[in-house]
Amino acid sequence: FGEENDALGGKVHALACRLIDAGGLDATLDTVYLDLLDHFAVPHVAVRLWGVAEATAEAKEFSAVPVEMRQFVEKLAVPYCGNHAVYESQAWFGESAPHLKSFAFVALRHGESAFGVLALASEDAQRFYPEMGTLYLARIGDFLGHGLRRYLTPAPVAAG
């Protein structure tokens, strides 16, 4: 287990370095999508972001996220892993959705406040399971959250 953890820690470190090197929002997103596929063999990855001024209808990352999902993510103290997608998030994985059997959801935060979620999925029911350790998933979420925040501006709060 020690060698396996060392190897995984090395992959997480390398991802962090690539995220630091990413030169913009699109590059940061491309880096996480490609890295999780190529180096972590995660076949299905989705990122959803909310409450930011850069939100555009053209980018899937800014698609509407139901308030229940945003509240779920806000309450995550650790990444969620299990055999069920939460709230309609399975649809984020397109044509592959019916075949997916395990999921992980990692909050993307700025300080204490969540502004997005990293969603991972697999056809393997044992890939993301409730009892698994989530330390490295949490670190990936921290690195991605910090990497994305460099290029995102909080949306103005409506006066009310």
PDB file of C-alpha atoms in Angstrom:
ATOM      1  CA  PHE A   1       0.000   0.000   0.000  1.00  0.00           C
ATOM      2  CA  GLY A   2       2.891   2.343   0.721  1.00  0.00           C
ATOM      3  CA  GLU A   3       4.263   2.101  -2.820  1.00  0.00           C
ATOM      4  CA  GLU A   4       0.782   2.567  -4.257  1.00  0.00           C
ATOM      5  CA  ASN A   5       0.211   5.672  -2.114  1.00  0.00           C
ATOM      6  CA  ASP A   6       3.623   7.073  -3.086  1.00  0.00           C
ATOM      7  CA  ALA A   7       2.794   6.610  -6.771  1.00  0.00           C
ATOM      8  CA  LEU A   8      -0.619   8.208  -6.340  1.00  0.00           C
ATOM      9  CA  GLY A   9       0.873  11.081  -4.361  1.00  0.00           C
ATOM     10  CA  GLY A  10       3.369  11.618  -7.194  1.00  0.00           C
ATOM     11  CA  LYS A  11       0.539  11.781  -9.743  1.00  0.00           C
ATOM     12  CA  VAL A  12      -1.364  14.299  -7.618  1.00  0.00           C
ATOM     13  CA  HIS A  13       1.786  16.403  -7.250  1.00  0.00           C
ATOM     14  CA  ALA A  14       2.383  16.322 -11.015  1.00  0.00           C
ATOM     15  CA  LEU A  15      -1.240  17.356 -11.647  1.00  0.00           C
ATOM     16  CA  ALA A  16      -0.812  20.273  -9.232  1.00  0.00           C
ATOM     17  CA  CYS A  17       2.280  21.401 -11.137  1.00  0.00           C
ATOM     18  CA  ARG A  18       0.447  21.189 -14.480  1.00  0.00           C
ATOM     19  CA  LEU A  19      -2.471  23.183 -13.036  1.00  0.00           C
ATOM     20  CA  ILE A  20      -0.034  25.868 -11.868  1.00  0.00           C
ATOM     21  CA  ASP A  21       1.418  26.007 -15.384  1.00  0.00           C
ATOM     22  CA  ALA A  22      -2.008  26.250 -17.055  1.00  0.00           C
ATOM     23  CA  GLY A  23      -2.312  29.676 -18.661  1.00  0.00           C
ATOM     24  CA  GLY A  24      -6.026  30.416 -18.523  1.00  0.00           C
ATOM     25  CA  LEU A  25      -9.451  29.036 -17.733  1.00  0.00           C
ATOM     26  CA  ASP A  26      -9.667  26.793 -20.799  1.00  0.00           C
ATOM     27  CA  ALA A  27      -6.125  25.484 -20.248  1.00  0.00           C
ATOM     28  CA  THR A  28      -6.904  24.705 -16.598  1.00  0.00           C
ATOM     29  CA  LEU A  29     -10.040  22.787 -17.538  1.00  0.00           C
ATOM     30  CA  ASP A  30      -8.277  20.951 -20.381  1.00  0.00           C
ATOM     31  CA  THR A  31      -5.464  20.030 -17.993  1.00  0.00           C
ATOM     32  CA  VAL A  32      -7.776  18.463 -15.429  1.00  0.00           C
ATOM     33  CA  TYR A  33      -9.842  16.597 -18.034  1.00  0.00           C
ATOM     34  CA  LEU A  34      -6.809  15.158 -19.823  1.00  0.00           C
ATOM     35  CA  ASP A  35      -4.778  14.497 -16.694  1.00  0.00           C
ATOM     36  CA  LEU A  36      -7.526  12.589 -14.922  1.00  0.00           C
ATOM     37  CA  LEU A  37      -8.023  10.438 -18.013  1.00  0.00           C
ATOM     38  CA  ASP A  38      -4.364   9.899 -18.934  1.00  0.00           C
ATOM     39  CA  HIS A  39      -2.707   9.651 -15.506  1.00  0.00           C
ATOM     40  CA  PHE A  40      -5.514   8.511 -13.211  1.00  0.00           C
ATOM     41  CA  ALA A  41      -7.541   6.474 -15.751  1.00  0.00           C
ATOM     42  CA  VAL A  42     -10.787   8.216 -14.787  1.00  0.00           C
ATOM     43  CA  PRO A  43     -12.912   7.738 -17.900  1.00  0.00           C
ATOM     44  CA  HIS A  44     -15.603  10.328 -17.208  1.00  0.00           C
ATOM     45  CA  VAL A  45     -15.008  13.798 -15.750  1.00  0.00           C
ATOM     46  CA  ALA A  46     -17.328  16.800 -15.508  1.00  0.00           C
ATOM     47  CA  VAL A  47     -16.801  20.221 -13.961  1.00  0.00           C
ATOM     48  CA  ARG A  48     -19.670  22.543 -13.113  1.00  0.00           C
ATOM     49  CA  LEU A  49     -19.162  26.126 -11.915  1.00  0.00           C
ATOM     50  CA  TRP A  50     -21.645  28.673 -10.589  1.00  0.00           C
ATOM     51  CA  GLY A  51     -21.796  32.167  -9.177  1.00  0.00           C
ATOM     52  CA  VAL A  52     -19.072  33.540 -11.446  1.00  0.00           C
ATOM     53  CA  ALA A  53     -19.130  36.465 -13.849  1.00  0.00           C
ATOM     54  CA  GLU A  54     -17.474  34.476 -16.655  1.00  0.00           C
ATOM     55  CA  ALA A  55     -20.434  32.095 -17.001  1.00  0.00           C
ATOM     56  CA  THR A  56     -21.359  31.647 -20.646  1.00  0.00           C
ATOM     57  CA  ALA A  57     -24.098  29.526 -22.176  1.00  0.00           C
ATOM     58  CA  GLU A  58     -21.635  27.995 -24.651  1.00  0.00           C
ATOM     59  CA  ALA A  59     -19.433  26.281 -22.054  1.00  0.00           C
ATOM     60  CA  LYS A  60     -20.811  23.096 -20.475  1.00  0.00           C
ATOM     61  CA  GLU A  61     -18.983  23.954 -17.245  1.00  0.00           C
ATOM     62  CA  PHE A  62     -21.406  26.845 -16.737  1.00  0.00           C
ATOM     63  CA  SER A  63     -24.589  24.842 -17.406  1.00  0.00           C
ATOM     64  CA  ALA A  64     -27.295  25.423 -14.826  1.00  0.00           C
ATOM     65  CA  VAL A  65     -26.809  23.435 -11.628  1.00  0.00           C
ATOM     66  CA  PRO A  66     -29.946  22.833  -9.554  1.00  0.00           C
ATOM     67  CA  VAL A  67     -29.997  24.571  -6.187  1.00  0.00           C
ATOM     68  CA  GLU A  68     -30.248  21.180  -4.441  1.00  0.00           C
ATOM     69  CA  MET A  69     -26.975  20.096  -6.035  1.00  0.00           C
ATOM     70  CA  ARG A  70     -25.260  23.358  -5.077  1.00  0.00           C
ATOM     71  CA  GLN A  71     -26.475  22.903  -1.490  1.00  0.00           C
ATOM     72  CA  PHE A  72     -25.258  19.286  -1.486  1.00  0.00           C
ATOM     73  CA  VAL A  73     -21.800  20.393  -2.647  1.00  0.00           C
ATOM     74  CA  GLU A  74     -21.700  23.249  -0.136  1.00  0.00           C
ATOM     75  CA  LYS A  75     -22.275  20.752   2.706  1.00  0.00           C
ATOM     76  CA  LEU A  76     -19.576  18.292   1.589  1.00  0.00           C
ATOM     77  CA  ALA A  77     -16.927  18.097   4.318  1.00  0.00           C
ATOM     78  CA  VAL A  78     -15.118  15.392   2.314  1.00  0.00           C
ATOM     79  CA  PRO A  79     -15.611  14.153  -1.240  1.00  0.00           C
ATOM     80  CA  TYR A  80     -18.678  11.971  -1.816  1.00  0.00           C
ATOM     81  CA  CYS A  81     -18.047   8.529  -3.300  1.00  0.00           C
ATOM     82  CA  GLY A  82     -20.765   6.012  -4.076  1.00  0.00           C
ATOM     83  CA  ASN A  83     -22.816   4.094  -6.569  1.00  0.00           C
ATOM     84  CA  HIS A  84     -25.423   6.788  -7.157  1.00  0.00           C
ATOM     85  CA  ALA A  85     -25.211  10.124  -8.897  1.00  0.00           C
ATOM     86  CA  VAL A  86     -26.770  12.927  -6.899  1.00  0.00           C
ATOM     87  CA  TYR A  87     -29.598  15.088  -8.184  1.00  0.00           C
ATOM     88  CA  GLU A  88     -29.548  14.936 -12.006  1.00  0.00           C
ATOM     89  CA  SER A  89     -25.765  15.007 -12.281  1.00  0.00           C
ATOM     90  CA  GLN A  90     -25.578  11.683 -14.131  1.00  0.00           C
ATOM     91  CA  ALA A  91     -26.793  13.556 -17.234  1.00  0.00           C
ATOM     92  CA  TRP A  92     -23.517  15.553 -17.149  1.00  0.00           C
ATOM     93  CA  PHE A  93     -21.815  12.484 -18.619  1.00  0.00           C
ATOM     94  CA  GLY A  94     -23.841  12.441 -21.840  1.00  0.00           C
ATOM     95  CA  GLU A  95     -24.247   9.211 -23.770  1.00  0.00           C
ATOM     96  CA  SER A  96     -22.177   7.288 -21.209  1.00  0.00           C
ATOM     97  CA  ALA A  97     -24.584   8.101 -18.358  1.00  0.00           C
ATOM     98  CA  PRO A  98     -26.671   4.892 -18.475  1.00  0.00           C
ATOM     99  CA  HIS A  99     -23.533   2.760 -18.115  1.00  0.00           C
ATOM    100  CA  LEU A 100     -22.009   4.522 -15.111  1.00  0.00           C
ATOM    101  CA  LYS A 101     -21.958   2.650 -11.819  1.00  0.00           C
ATOM    102  CA  SER A 102     -19.810   4.706  -9.447  1.00  0.00           C
ATOM    103  CA  PHE A 103     -19.360   8.409  -8.814  1.00  0.00           C
ATOM    104  CA  ALA A 104     -17.238  10.885  -6.884  1.00  0.00           C
ATOM    105  CA  PHE A 105     -18.136  14.514  -6.240  1.00  0.00           C
ATOM    106  CA  VAL A 106     -15.521  16.945  -4.981  1.00  0.00           C
ATOM    107  CA  ALA A 107     -16.370  20.504  -3.919  1.00  0.00           C
ATOM    108  CA  LEU A 108     -14.405  23.317  -5.539  1.00  0.00           C
ATOM    109  CA  ARG A 109     -14.036  26.075  -2.972  1.00  0.00           C
ATOM    110  CA  HIS A 110     -12.775  29.578  -2.499  1.00  0.00           C
ATOM    111  CA  GLY A 111     -12.340  29.889   1.243  1.00  0.00           C
ATOM    112  CA  GLU A 112     -15.340  28.228   2.841  1.00  0.00           C
ATOM    113  CA  SER A 113     -17.696  28.834  -0.061  1.00  0.00           C
ATOM    114  CA  ALA A 114     -18.217  26.299  -2.875  1.00  0.00           C
ATOM    115  CA  PHE A 115     -18.300  27.703  -6.409  1.00  0.00           C
ATOM    116  CA  GLY A 116     -18.257  24.432  -8.302  1.00  0.00           C
ATOM    117  CA  VAL A 117     -17.909  20.675  -8.307  1.00  0.00           C
ATOM    118  CA  LEU A 118     -15.576  18.153  -9.890  1.00  0.00           C
ATOM    119  CA  ALA A 119     -17.588  15.053 -10.795  1.00  0.00           C
ATOM    120  CA  LEU A 120     -15.934  11.740 -11.667  1.00  0.00           C
ATOM    121  CA  ALA A 121     -17.636   8.580 -12.880  1.00  0.00           C
ATOM    122  CA  SER A 122     -16.817   5.041 -13.923  1.00  0.00           C
ATOM    123  CA  GLU A 123     -18.503   1.952 -15.349  1.00  0.00           C
ATOM    124  CA  ASP A 124     -16.716   0.019 -12.573  1.00  0.00           C
ATOM    125  CA  ALA A 125     -18.985  -0.126  -9.508  1.00  0.00           C
ATOM    126  CA  GLN A 126     -15.908  -0.450  -7.252  1.00  0.00           C
ATOM    127  CA  ARG A 127     -13.965   2.532  -8.614  1.00  0.00           C
ATOM    128  CA  PHE A 128     -15.585   5.100  -6.289  1.00  0.00           C
ATOM    129  CA  TYR A 129     -17.103   3.406  -3.251  1.00  0.00           C
ATOM    130  CA  PRO A 130     -18.373   4.859   0.046  1.00  0.00           C
ATOM    131  CA  GLU A 131     -15.608   3.461   2.269  1.00  0.00           C
ATOM    132  CA  MET A 132     -12.690   4.537   0.096  1.00  0.00           C
ATOM    133  CA  GLY A 133     -10.140   7.070   1.269  1.00  0.00           C
ATOM    134  CA  THR A 134     -10.708  10.522  -0.162  1.00  0.00           C
ATOM    135  CA  LEU A 135      -7.524  12.378   0.808  1.00  0.00           C
ATOM    136  CA  TYR A 136      -6.173  12.542  -2.750  1.00  0.00           C
ATOM    137  CA  LEU A 137      -9.583  13.449  -4.198  1.00  0.00           C
ATOM    138  CA  ALA A 138      -9.795  16.304  -1.696  1.00  0.00           C
ATOM    139  CA  ARG A 139      -6.323  17.507  -2.658  1.00  0.00           C
ATOM    140  CA  ILE A 140      -7.174  17.398  -6.363  1.00  0.00           C
ATOM    141  CA  GLY A 141     -10.292  19.455  -5.586  1.00  0.00           C
ATOM    142  CA  ASP A 142      -8.210  21.978  -3.632  1.00  0.00           C
ATOM    143  CA  PHE A 143      -5.662  22.313  -6.427  1.00  0.00           C
ATOM    144  CA  LEU A 144      -8.330  22.622  -9.115  1.00  0.00           C
ATOM    145  CA  GLY A 145     -10.362  25.103  -7.077  1.00  0.00           C
ATOM    146  CA  HIS A 146      -7.325  27.329  -6.565  1.00  0.00           C
ATOM    147  CA  GLY A 147      -6.299  26.954 -10.204  1.00  0.00           C
ATOM    148  CA  LEU A 148      -9.732  27.955 -11.468  1.00  0.00           C
ATOM    149  CA  ARG A 149     -10.193  30.884  -9.085  1.00  0.00           C
ATOM    150  CA  ARG A 150      -7.264  32.669 -10.732  1.00  0.00           C
ATOM    151  CA  TYR A 151      -9.403  33.072 -13.839  1.00  0.00           C
ATOM    152  CA  LEU A 152     -12.894  33.509 -12.339  1.00  0.00           C
ATOM    153  CA  THR A 153     -14.601  36.552 -10.858  1.00  0.00           C
ATOM    154  CA  PRO A 154     -17.433  36.122  -8.347  1.00  0.00           C
ATOM    155  CA  ALA A 155     -20.709  37.255  -9.869  1.00  0.00           C
ATOM    156  CA  PRO A 156     -22.147  40.399  -8.322  1.00  0.00           C
ATOM    157  CA  VAL A 157     -24.772  39.676  -5.711  1.00  0.00           C
ATOM    158  CA  ALA A 158     -28.113  41.214  -6.599  1.00  0.00           C
ATOM    159  CA  ALA A 159     -29.285  43.884  -4.184  1.00  0.00           C
ATOM    160  CA  GLY A 160     -32.447  42.939  -2.610  1.00  0.00           C
TER     161      GLY A 160
END
